[in-house]
Tab-separated table of C-alpha atoms in Angstrom:
chain	number	residue	atom	x	y	z
A	94	MET	CA	13.231	-0.313	33.702
A	95	ASP	CA	10.612	1.108	35.792
A	96	PHE	CA	7.741	-0.662	33.848
A	97	PRO	CA	6.425	-4.128	34.429
A	98	SER	CA	7.509	-6.104	31.410
A	99	PHE	CA	4.781	-6.917	28.781
A	100	TYR	CA	6.841	-9.828	27.299
A	101	MET	CA	5.957	-12.312	24.570
A	102	ASP	CA	8.837	-14.938	24.675
A	103	HIS	CA	8.393	-16.392	21.076
A	104	LEU	CA	8.546	-13.147	19.500
A	105	ALA	CA	11.912	-11.843	20.563
A	106	GLY	CA	10.128	-10.147	23.616
A	107	GLY	CA	7.671	-8.067	21.327
A	108	ARG	CA	9.877	-6.069	19.288
A	109	LEU	CA	8.968	-7.931	16.039
A	110	ILE	CA	5.324	-6.692	16.497
A	111	ILE	CA	6.442	-3.190	16.679
A	112	GLY	CA	8.815	-3.489	13.729
A	113	LEU	CA	6.102	-5.271	11.728
A	114	ILE	CA	3.316	-3.033	12.467
A	115	ALA	CA	5.736	0.107	12.051
A	116	SER	CA	6.903	-1.205	8.772
A	117	LEU	CA	3.538	-2.053	7.213
A	118	HIS	CA	2.400	1.668	8.357
A	119	VAL	CA	5.408	3.222	6.483
A	120	LEU	CA	4.725	1.177	3.294
A	121	ILE	CA	1.387	2.409	3.164
A	122	ASN	CA	1.729	5.966	4.404
A	123	HIS	CA	4.713	6.826	2.169
A	124	PRO	CA	3.729	5.931	-1.200
A	125	LEU	CA	-0.036	6.540	-0.901
A	126	ALA	CA	-0.555	9.273	1.531
A	127	VAL	CA	2.619	11.293	1.026
A	128	GLY	CA	3.301	10.273	-2.656
A	129	ALA	CA	0.080	9.730	-4.257
A	130	TYR	CA	-2.298	12.386	-2.755
A	131	PRO	CA	-0.161	15.364	-4.186
A	132	LEU	CA	0.122	13.434	-7.808
A	133	LEU	CA	-3.832	12.916	-7.753
A	134	THR	CA	-4.155	16.501	-6.699
A	135	TRP	CA	-1.726	17.772	-9.421
A	136	MET	CA	-3.858	15.214	-12.135
A	137	GLU	CA	-7.347	16.862	-10.911
A	138	TRP	CA	-5.973	20.434	-11.290
A	139	TRP	CA	-4.412	19.376	-14.749
A	140	ALA	CA	-7.681	18.057	-15.950
A	141	HIS	CA	-9.772	20.945	-14.853
A	142	LYS	CA	-7.269	23.431	-16.482
A	143	ASN	CA	-7.404	21.896	-19.796
A	144	ASN	CA	-10.644	20.241	-19.627
A	145	ARG	CA	-10.191	16.760	-19.673
A	146	PRO	CA	-12.734	15.050	-17.748
A	147	ASP	CA	-11.407	11.582	-18.587
A	148	ILE	CA	-8.265	12.559	-16.376
A	149	ASP	CA	-10.430	13.592	-13.730
A	150	GLN	CA	-12.360	10.435	-13.711
A	151	LEU	CA	-9.105	8.342	-13.499
A	152	ALA	CA	-7.839	10.412	-10.790
A	153	TYR	CA	-11.257	9.785	-8.909
A	154	LYS	CA	-11.022	6.023	-9.150
A	155	ILE	CA	-7.481	5.935	-8.201
A	156	THR	CA	-8.245	7.942	-5.022
A	157	PHE	CA	-10.883	5.456	-4.036
A	158	ILE	CA	-8.240	2.874	-4.031
A	159	VAL	CA	-5.822	4.997	-1.933
A	160	PHE	CA	-8.760	6.564	0.347
A	161	ILE	CA	-9.823	2.978	1.252
A	162	VAL	CA	-6.481	1.668	2.198
A	163	THR	CA	-4.894	5.070	3.993
A	164	THR	CA	-8.223	5.133	6.119
A	165	THR	CA	-8.258	1.609	7.249
A	166	VAL	CA	-4.890	-0.056	7.317
A	167	GLY	CA	-3.070	2.951	7.434
A	168	ALA	CA	-5.094	4.353	10.131
A	169	MET	CA	-5.113	0.936	12.023
A	170	THR	CA	-1.288	0.609	11.913
A	171	GLY	CA	-0.745	4.377	12.998
A	172	VAL	CA	-2.692	3.587	16.230
A	173	GLY	CA	-0.836	0.118	16.328
A	174	ILE	CA	2.465	1.885	16.667
A	175	TRP	CA	1.363	3.562	19.714
A	176	LEU	CA	-0.212	0.648	21.348
A	177	SER	CA	2.757	-1.771	20.599
A	178	THR	CA	5.369	0.617	21.979
A	179	SER	CA	3.497	1.489	24.761
A	180	LEU	CA	3.352	-2.203	25.523
A	181	PHE	CA	6.950	-3.278	24.570
A	182	ALA	CA	9.105	-0.055	25.162
A	183	PRO	CA	7.318	2.346	27.520
A	184	PHE	CA	10.739	3.589	28.910
A	185	ALA	CA	11.553	4.719	25.146
A	186	ILE	CA	8.188	5.970	24.150
A	187	GLY	CA	7.628	7.772	27.828
A	188	SER	CA	11.008	9.738	27.280
A	189	LEU	CA	10.243	10.788	23.883
A	190	LEU	CA	6.808	12.062	24.966
A	191	ARG	CA	8.613	14.235	27.509
A	192	VAL	CA	10.995	15.468	24.605
A	193	PHE	CA	8.485	15.925	21.991
A	194	PHE	CA	5.481	16.729	23.719
A	195	TRP	CA	4.446	19.897	21.649
A	196	GLY	CA	5.889	18.190	18.419
A	197	TRP	CA	3.529	15.063	18.769
A	198	PHE	CA	0.696	17.562	20.070
A	199	ALA	CA	1.238	19.400	16.846
A	200	GLU	CA	1.373	16.169	14.752
A	201	TRP	CA	-2.110	14.927	16.348
A	202	LEU	CA	-3.631	18.339	15.275
A	203	VAL	CA	-2.369	17.851	11.661
A	204	PHE	CA	-3.231	14.060	11.591
A	205	ILE	CA	-6.688	15.030	12.738
A	206	SER	CA	-6.882	17.632	9.805
A	207	GLU	CA	-5.412	15.086	7.372
A	208	VAL	CA	-8.125	12.528	8.133
A	209	GLY	CA	-10.888	15.290	7.801
A	210	LEU	CA	-9.449	16.631	4.652
A	211	ILE	CA	-9.168	13.104	3.349
A	212	LEU	CA	-13.031	12.652	3.774
A	213	TRP	CA	-13.856	15.821	2.580
A	214	TRP	CA	-12.075	15.583	-0.498
A	215	PHE	CA	-12.996	12.105	-1.464
A	216	LEU	CA	-16.796	12.256	-0.791
A	217	THR	CA	-17.486	15.729	-2.300
A	218	TRP	CA	-15.510	14.941	-5.624
A	219	LYS	CA	-18.517	14.377	-7.702
A	220	LYS	CA	-20.214	17.118	-6.240
A	221	ALA	CA	-17.626	19.577	-7.622
A	222	ASN	CA	-19.565	20.027	-10.938
A	223	THR	CA	-18.894	23.566	-11.552
A	224	PRO	CA	-15.898	25.580	-12.375
A	225	GLU	CA	-16.162	27.491	-8.903
A	226	LYS	CA	-16.856	24.272	-7.009
A	227	LYS	CA	-13.931	22.591	-8.606
A	228	ARG	CA	-11.417	25.300	-7.980
A	229	LYS	CA	-12.508	24.856	-4.148
A	230	HIS	CA	-11.941	21.098	-4.282
A	231	ILE	CA	-8.618	21.224	-5.659
A	232	LYS	CA	-7.555	23.536	-2.858
A	233	ILE	CA	-8.871	20.740	-0.623
A	234	GLY	CA	-6.819	18.287	-2.271
A	235	VAL	CA	-3.727	20.710	-1.916
A	236	ALA	CA	-4.358	21.116	1.606
A	237	LEU	CA	-4.722	17.485	2.231
A	238	SER	CA	-1.257	16.707	0.459
A	239	ILE	CA	0.473	19.372	2.620
A	240	MET	CA	-0.983	17.811	5.783
A	241	SER	CA	0.046	14.235	4.885
A	242	TRP	CA	3.584	15.687	4.251
A	243	LEU	CA	3.628	17.553	7.682
A	244	THR	CA	2.493	14.332	9.444
A	245	MET	CA	5.579	12.766	8.095
A	246	ALA	CA	7.773	15.759	8.591
A	247	LEU	CA	7.082	15.746	12.360
A	248	ILE	CA	7.567	12.117	12.875
A	249	VAL	CA	10.834	12.305	11.046
A	250	ALA	CA	12.103	14.654	13.782
A	251	VAL	CA	11.564	11.943	16.178
A	252	LEU	CA	12.915	9.226	14.193
A	253	GLY	CA	16.210	11.211	13.487
A	254	PHE	CA	16.514	12.294	17.147
A	255	MET	CA	16.576	8.512	18.205
A	256	MET	CA	19.861	8.247	16.133
A	257	LYS	CA	21.595	11.357	16.693
A	258	PRO	CA	20.173	13.805	19.241
A	259	GLY	CA	22.747	16.293	18.310
A	260	GLU	CA	23.046	19.548	20.704
A	261	TRP	CA	20.074	18.189	22.765
A	262	ASN	CA	22.294	16.179	24.726
A	263	GLN	CA	23.816	19.294	26.048
A	264	THR	CA	20.889	21.944	25.943
A	265	ARG	CA	17.792	19.632	26.548
A	266	ALA	CA	16.004	22.030	24.285
A	267	PHE	CA	12.623	21.509	22.310
A	268	TRP	CA	13.890	23.011	19.208
A	269	ASP	CA	17.420	21.238	19.348
A	270	ALA	CA	15.641	17.847	19.395
A	271	MET	CA	13.408	18.787	16.455
A	272	THR	CA	16.313	20.034	14.387
A	273	ASN	CA	18.902	17.300	15.092
A	274	PRO	CA	21.530	16.519	12.515
A	275	LEU	CA	19.755	13.517	10.699
A	276	TYR	CA	16.347	15.707	10.283
A	277	ALA	CA	16.643	17.352	6.863
A	278	PRO	CA	18.411	14.539	4.852
A	279	GLN	CA	15.967	12.075	6.166
A	280	LEU	CA	13.081	13.996	5.430
A	281	GLY	CA	14.225	14.727	1.887
A	282	PHE	CA	15.086	11.074	1.490
A	283	ARG	CA	11.512	10.057	2.660
A	284	THR	CA	9.823	12.625	0.580
A	285	PHE	CA	11.460	11.653	-2.659
A	286	ILE	CA	11.144	7.931	-2.283
A	287	ALA	CA	7.279	8.595	-1.448
A	288	LEU	CA	6.904	10.509	-4.753
A	289	MET	CA	8.821	7.858	-6.413
A	290	MET	CA	7.018	4.943	-5.252
A	291	GLY	CA	3.582	6.913	-5.426
A	292	ALA	CA	4.107	7.636	-9.023
A	293	VAL	CA	4.898	4.044	-9.829
A	294	PHE	CA	1.579	3.106	-7.800
A	295	VAL	CA	-0.382	5.733	-9.974
A	296	TRP	CA	0.918	4.171	-13.147
A	297	PHE	CA	0.382	0.754	-12.446
A	298	ALA	CA	-3.346	1.677	-11.180
A	299	THR	CA	-3.931	3.438	-14.255
A	300	PHE	CA	-3.351	-0.058	-16.414
A	301	PHE	CA	-6.480	-1.126	-14.650
A	302	PHE	CA	-8.860	1.466	-15.324
A	303	THR	CA	-7.838	2.175	-18.914
A	304	LYS	CA	-8.539	-1.341	-20.446
A	305	GLN	CA	-11.960	-0.588	-22.003
A	306	LYS	CA	-12.310	-0.037	-25.660
A	307	ARG	CA	-14.837	2.652	-25.706
A	308	GLY	CA	-13.499	6.128	-25.789
A	309	TYR	CA	-13.844	9.092	-23.302
A	310	GLU	CA	-15.014	12.403	-24.223
A	311	GLN	CA	-13.145	14.317	-26.528
A	312	GLY	CA	-12.241	11.251	-28.573
A	313	THR	CA	-9.508	10.501	-26.035
A	314	GLY	CA	-9.662	6.777	-25.626
A	315	PRO	CA	-7.917	4.692	-23.195
A	316	ARG	CA	-4.619	4.145	-24.907
A	317	GLN	CA	-4.007	7.900	-25.388
A	318	LEU	CA	-4.993	8.599	-21.319
A	319	ARG	CA	-2.451	5.813	-20.403
A	320	ASN	CA	0.133	7.389	-22.661
A	321	TRP	CA	-0.467	10.944	-20.748
A	322	VAL	CA	-0.391	9.097	-17.455
A	323	VAL	CA	2.723	7.344	-17.821
A	324	TYR	CA	4.631	10.065	-19.594
A	325	ARG	CA	4.001	12.398	-16.831
A	326	MET	CA	4.738	9.875	-14.037
A	327	SER	CA	7.954	9.004	-15.548
A	328	HIS	CA	9.261	12.466	-15.044
A	329	VAL	CA	8.018	12.291	-11.366
A	330	VAL	CA	10.019	8.945	-11.155
A	331	LEU	CA	13.289	10.029	-12.610
A	332	VAL	CA	13.325	13.287	-10.773
A	333	SER	CA	12.555	11.274	-7.287
A	334	LEU	CA	15.199	8.976	-8.034
A	335	LEU	CA	17.725	11.738	-8.404
A	336	GLY	CA	16.298	13.314	-5.254
A	337	THR	CA	16.401	9.877	-3.327
A	338	TYR	CA	19.889	9.422	-4.284
A	339	LEU	CA	21.201	12.913	-3.354
A	340	PHE	CA	19.429	13.041	0.085
A	341	GLY	CA	20.022	9.443	0.751
A	342	THR	CA	23.988	10.184	0.430
A	343	TRP	CA	23.655	13.160	2.646
A	344	TYR	CA	21.629	11.309	5.178
A	345	TRP	CA	24.425	8.200	5.230
A	346	SER	CA	27.141	10.979	5.753
A	347	ALA	CA	25.442	12.336	8.731
A	348	ILE	CA	25.222	8.900	10.621
A	349	PRO	CA	27.564	8.621	13.198
A	350	GLU	CA	30.622	6.341	12.481
A	351	THR	CA	29.833	4.069	15.505
A	352	MET	CA	26.176	3.244	13.988
A	353	LYS	CA	27.827	2.984	10.449
A	354	ALA	CA	30.004	-0.034	11.818
A	355	ASN	CA	26.549	-1.742	12.354
A	356	SER	CA	25.362	-1.613	8.908
A	357	SER	CA	26.487	-5.065	7.795
A	358	VAL	CA	24.646	-6.590	10.645
A	359	ALA	CA	21.794	-4.113	10.357
A	360	LEU	CA	21.191	-4.890	6.741
A	361	LEU	CA	21.174	-8.690	7.030
A	362	THR	CA	21.910	-10.527	10.074
A	363	GLN	CA	24.886	-11.449	11.888
A	364	GLU	CA	25.205	-14.768	10.180
A	365	PHE	CA	25.278	-13.108	6.658
A	366	MET	CA	27.514	-10.281	7.257
A	367	SER	CA	29.627	-11.595	4.317
A	368	TRP	CA	26.706	-10.762	1.851
A	369	HIS	CA	26.968	-6.986	2.614
A	370	GLY	CA	28.597	-6.413	-0.740
A	371	GLN	CA	25.806	-8.377	-2.529
A	372	PHE	CA	23.398	-6.309	-0.670
A	373	GLN	CA	25.013	-3.052	-2.118
A	374	SER	CA	24.897	-4.670	-5.641
A	375	LEU	CA	21.101	-5.390	-5.080
A	376	LEU	CA	20.704	-1.936	-4.086
A	377	GLY	CA	22.315	-0.833	-7.301
A	378	TRP	CA	19.880	-2.899	-9.323
A	379	THR	CA	16.902	-1.205	-7.586
A	380	ILE	CA	18.009	2.091	-8.342
A	381	LEU	CA	18.754	1.091	-12.099
A	382	VAL	CA	15.296	-0.566	-12.239
A	383	PHE	CA	13.567	2.620	-11.385
A	384	ALA	CA	15.902	4.576	-13.622
A	385	LEU	CA	14.918	1.950	-16.692
A	386	ILE	CA	10.977	2.292	-15.628
A	387	GLY	CA	11.271	6.006	-15.970
A	388	LEU	CA	13.418	6.300	-19.209
A	389	GLY	CA	11.264	3.690	-20.860
A	390	GLY	CA	8.176	5.627	-19.862
A	391	LEU	CA	9.104	8.716	-21.719
A	392	GLY	CA	8.645	6.780	-24.881
A	393	SER	CA	5.406	4.725	-25.175
A	394	SER	CA	3.291	3.058	-22.195
A	395	PHE	CA	3.636	0.168	-23.990
A	396	LEU	CA	7.419	-0.315	-24.004
A	397	ILE	CA	6.697	-1.029	-19.981
A	398	PRO	CA	3.796	-3.622	-19.756
A	399	ARG	CA	1.747	-3.972	-16.471
A	400	TRP	CA	3.508	-7.074	-15.064
A	401	ALA	CA	6.899	-5.115	-15.289
A	402	LEU	CA	5.607	-2.577	-12.886
A	403	LEU	CA	5.629	-4.944	-10.069
A	404	ILE	CA	9.320	-5.146	-10.169
A	405	PRO	CA	9.916	-1.814	-9.082
A	406	SER	CA	6.776	-1.861	-6.768
A	407	LEU	CA	8.327	-4.961	-4.967
A	408	MET	CA	11.904	-3.650	-5.171
A	409	GLY	CA	10.789	-0.191	-3.808
A	410	ILE	CA	8.952	-2.090	-0.974
A	411	TRP	CA	12.046	-4.037	-0.371
A	412	LEU	CA	14.212	-1.111	-0.343
A	413	LEU	CA	11.932	1.055	2.178
A	414	GLY	CA	11.588	-2.175	4.197
A	415	HIS	CA	15.440	-2.883	4.604
A	416	PHE	CA	16.033	0.991	5.198
A	417	GLU	CA	13.624	1.069	8.330
A	418	ARG	CA	15.222	-2.275	9.605
A	419	ALA	CA	18.733	-0.866	9.166
A	420	ARG	CA	17.756	2.487	10.683
A	421	GLU	CA	16.256	0.643	13.771
A	422	PHE	CA	19.177	-1.716	14.216
A	423	MET	CA	22.027	0.812	13.362
A	424	ARG	CA	21.312	2.879	16.418
A	425	LYS	CA	22.171	-0.083	18.761
A	426	PRO	CA	22.965	-0.168	21.317
A	427	TRP	CA	20.911	3.044	21.869
A	428	VAL	CA	17.057	3.602	21.540
A	429	ILE	CA	18.079	7.032	22.176
A	430	GLY	CA	21.593	8.194	20.756
A	431	GLU	CA	24.014	8.713	23.687
A	432	TYR	CA	21.195	9.156	26.047
A	433	MET	CA	19.365	5.792	26.723
A	434	TYR	CA	20.222	2.231	25.826
A	435	SER	CA	18.162	-0.203	24.364
A	436	ASN	CA	17.262	-1.996	27.465
A	437	GLY	CA	15.939	1.345	28.993
A	438	VAL	CA	19.006	2.240	31.285
A	439	HIS	CA	20.027	5.787	30.836
A	440	LYS	CA	23.780	6.617	30.070
A	441	ASP	CA	24.478	8.596	33.171
A	442	GLU	CA	22.911	5.485	35.476
A	443	LEU	CA	25.067	2.803	34.178
A	444	ALA	CA	28.184	3.051	36.334
A	445	PHE	CA	26.089	3.274	39.379
A	446	LEU	CA	23.947	0.629	38.716
A	447	GLN	CA	26.997	-1.760	38.007
A	448	SER	CA	28.273	-0.667	41.086
A	449	GLU	CA	25.098	-0.772	43.346
A	450	GLY	CA	23.488	-3.443	41.520
A	451	LEU	CA	20.546	-3.351	39.187
A	452	LEU	CA	17.891	-5.203	41.152
A	453	LYS	CA	18.250	-3.052	44.423
A	454	HIS	CA	16.941	-0.041	42.393
A	455	ALA	CA	14.533	-1.826	40.027
A	456	THR	CA	10.770	-1.155	40.663
A	457	TYR	CA	9.402	-4.490	39.476
A	458	ALA	CA	11.812	-7.372	40.785
A	459	LYS	CA	11.151	-10.155	43.565
A	460	HIS	CA	14.273	-9.715	45.028
A	461	ARG	CA	16.597	-6.911	45.674
A	462	GLU	CA	19.866	-9.001	46.484
A	463	VAL	CA	21.211	-12.222	45.117
A	464	THR	CA	21.925	-15.150	47.303
A	465	GLU	CA	22.567	-18.907	46.540
A	466	ALA	CA	18.831	-19.682	47.378
A	467	ASN	CA	17.190	-17.069	44.962
A	468	LYS	CA	19.860	-17.053	42.336
A	469	VAL	CA	17.668	-18.222	39.535
A	470	GLU	CA	14.919	-16.061	40.411
A	471	CYS	CA	16.985	-13.183	40.527
A	472	GLY	CA	18.611	-14.310	37.197
A	473	LYS	CA	15.170	-14.135	35.764
A	474	ASP	CA	14.334	-10.696	36.796
A	475	VAL	CA	17.742	-9.734	35.667
A	476	PHE	CA	16.971	-11.045	32.191
A	477	MET	CA	13.488	-9.078	32.191
A	478	LEU	CA	15.178	-5.776	33.088
A	479	ALA	CA	18.488	-6.018	31.071
A	480	CYS	CA	17.931	-8.550	28.132
A	481	SER	CA	14.154	-8.909	27.413
A	482	ARG	CA	13.794	-5.871	25.145
A	483	CYS	CA	15.633	-7.560	22.523
A	484	HIS	CA	15.990	-11.211	23.420
A	485	SER	CA	13.916	-14.209	23.989
A	486	THR	CA	14.735	-17.361	25.815
A	487	THR	CA	14.218	-20.127	23.350
A	488	GLY	CA	12.127	-18.183	20.567
A	489	LEU	CA	13.286	-15.603	17.974
A	490	ASN	CA	16.787	-14.030	18.860
A	491	GLY	CA	16.814	-16.299	21.697
A	492	VAL	CA	19.732	-16.374	24.287
A	493	ILE	CA	19.977	-20.264	24.361
A	494	GLU	CA	20.458	-19.978	20.535
A	495	LYS	CA	23.186	-17.579	20.897
A	496	PHE	CA	25.341	-19.259	23.520
A	497	THR	CA	24.652	-22.778	21.701
A	498	ALA	CA	26.499	-21.182	18.662
A	499	MET	CA	29.287	-20.117	21.102
A	500	TYR	CA	29.695	-23.117	23.041
A	501	GLY	CA	28.026	-25.903	21.087
A	502	ALA	CA	25.039	-28.033	21.715
A	503	ASP	CA	26.528	-31.239	23.278
A	504	LYS	CA	29.054	-29.516	25.328
A	505	ASP	CA	28.923	-28.124	29.014
A	506	TRP	CA	28.874	-24.539	29.131
A	507	ASP	CA	31.421	-22.892	31.658
A	508	SER	CA	29.237	-20.579	33.814
A	509	GLY	CA	32.360	-18.604	34.711
A	510	GLY	CA	33.216	-17.936	31.017
A	511	MET	CA	29.586	-17.047	30.287
A	512	ALA	CA	29.311	-14.271	33.236
A	513	LEU	CA	32.669	-12.902	31.997
A	514	PHE	CA	31.374	-12.695	28.292
A	515	ILE	CA	28.177	-11.139	29.770
A	516	GLN	CA	30.066	-8.401	31.396
A	517	GLY	CA	32.153	-7.551	28.512
A	518	MET	CA	30.087	-8.299	25.785
A	519	HIS	CA	29.734	-4.585	24.546
A	520	GLN	CA	33.375	-4.488	23.805
A	521	THR	CA	33.101	-7.117	21.106
A	522	ARG	CA	29.518	-6.634	20.312
A	523	THR	CA	29.210	-2.961	20.312
A	524	PHE	CA	25.226	-3.074	19.222
A	525	MET	CA	24.721	-4.541	22.503
A	526	PRO	CA	24.175	-2.298	25.355
A	527	PRO	CA	26.652	-2.978	28.506
A	528	PHE	CA	25.571	-5.108	31.222
A	529	PRO	CA	23.795	-2.898	33.822
A	530	GLY	CA	24.451	-5.054	36.892
A	531	ASN	CA	27.183	-6.074	39.296
A	532	ASP	CA	29.110	-9.584	39.309
A	533	LYS	CA	26.414	-11.196	41.185
A	534	GLU	CA	23.548	-10.394	39.194
A	535	ALA	CA	25.957	-11.383	35.865
A	536	GLU	CA	26.301	-14.838	37.612
A	537	ALA	CA	22.622	-14.889	38.651
A	538	LEU	CA	21.636	-14.124	34.731
A	539	VAL	CA	24.068	-17.345	33.793
A	540	ALA	CA	22.186	-19.314	36.569
A	541	PHE	CA	18.947	-18.488	34.934
A	542	ILE	CA	20.139	-19.171	31.253
A	543	GLN	CA	21.552	-22.587	32.595
A	544	GLN	CA	18.055	-23.524	33.894
A	545	VAL	CA	16.279	-22.525	30.805
A	546	ARG	CA	18.869	-24.539	28.491
A	547	ALA	CA	17.941	-27.633	30.602
A	548	THR	CA	14.170	-27.165	30.900
A	549	ARG	CA	13.578	-25.334	27.762
A	550	GLU	CA	10.671	-23.594	29.385
A	551	SER	CA	9.543	-20.329	27.821
A	552	LEU	CA	9.411	-17.211	29.639
A	553	PRO	CA	5.988	-15.594	30.545
A	554	GLY	CA	5.789	-11.890	30.904
A	555	ALA	CA	3.782	-9.550	33.516
A	556	GLN	CA	0.707	-9.797	31.536
A	557	SER	CA	0.339	-13.565	32.411
A	558	THR	CA	2.147	-13.785	35.761
A	559	GLY	CA	1.095	-10.448	37.589
A	560	VAL	CA	3.390	-7.746	38.742
A	561	VAL	CA	5.782	-8.332	41.559
A	562	VAL	CA	7.308	-5.410	43.699
A	563	ALA	CA	10.118	-6.225	46.104
A	564	PRO	CA	10.049	-4.993	49.563
A	565	PRO	CA	12.021	-1.880	50.167
A	566	PRO	CA	15.594	-2.500	51.895
A	567	ALA	CA	15.148	-3.038	55.807
A	568	ARG	CA	16.286	0.263	57.696
A	569	PRO	CA	19.067	-0.235	60.039
A	570	ALA	CA	17.907	-1.126	63.555
A	571	MET	CA	17.937	1.815	65.846
A	572	THR	CA	20.505	1.713	68.801
A	573	ALA	CA	20.548	3.536	72.181
A	574	SER	CA	23.165	5.749	70.958
A	575	SER	CA	21.257	6.567	67.702
A	576	GLN	CA	18.016	7.351	69.455
A	577	PRO	CA	17.336	11.209	70.326
């Protein structure tokens, strides 16, 4: 609340940008950095131990793809998460930085080490042409795999904390935040799903590098090399699938019941809550497809054609993407569970603001008190402070669209009823935070919404209109009796 609003009306205020960048980062980081790097390191080790230069060459070619993608799109989206959250949710990222300062400092050191190890490992691969150099080179891959996993392990602590801080809400201790109740199950779930998707990626990439007819050294041709990769990646897929299921079940059981109640809305949208059962069926089909791919690969690589691998790849992306969306939505109305609401209002401040008024204590607002003359302007500020973190006016997830669904497009909207709904909406829509203002501010918000309905004008953010700071409340005039 104490930050100016960088706001993009057509993109639900900007939260869509955070979601897109974060999802793309996860879809690259998990299968490639966390999942593929340890598998490629293992392939290099096995090739060295068994004198199989063909496997070593294949691992190098696949590593080239992973290296390019993780050091470009993967690294840039990681930076993009910091930039987008700092712009659109500074209150949340600021609080998390205060709680996890040393955790994020350690993650920064690990990430820098990871980038250095990626460059060192890939760029020195072909120079490791003696047994001694090869052994040292494999150790670099092992260190890289550990650092890639540690990066995720540290960030998962923050993600789990945002849903269920656990003992931290009482102790405010750093280690209680790090070891929150969702940390271990979520870390296990992400580790195994990363290995499962990484194995399918290595398997898929192998089909493109084993098409040539000429054989490799020791008379092992492309068919034998492909069979070798598919057989071993099938084991990784099946074991990881079991781990994903076990840790996923544990993770689900640890989620607070109030957040589970949001699952049907989180997984789809409010309009498609009735499709929840069908989603569960699709989830089952996804697990079944990975199981069939793994079992089929145990027989022959040619039992599973190349195009068929696109199915688990796309379904894995779909599953991981829905997991990220569900995780983000299910914790509503909180941005930090039982501590801070998604609009940046602290739980302990709510009753005070509802009594005193939101505008009176907001840093960036044009007026401190609502009057008939400034009601619409105050409503605009209330919308920015209380609603704009999730809603737009006329764009994505717009309030006009929501009220149109409730009251109709061709009917008059009752302002009194709208104000009552806003003040009590948390009771019926528990995923929305309680309104953090007083009665007059609710009426001002309704007046602003009614004006937007009439004009259909989009709402600019502080990056376009500049920053406005209301003057402090006037001090009471001194009387003769109050003078010293």
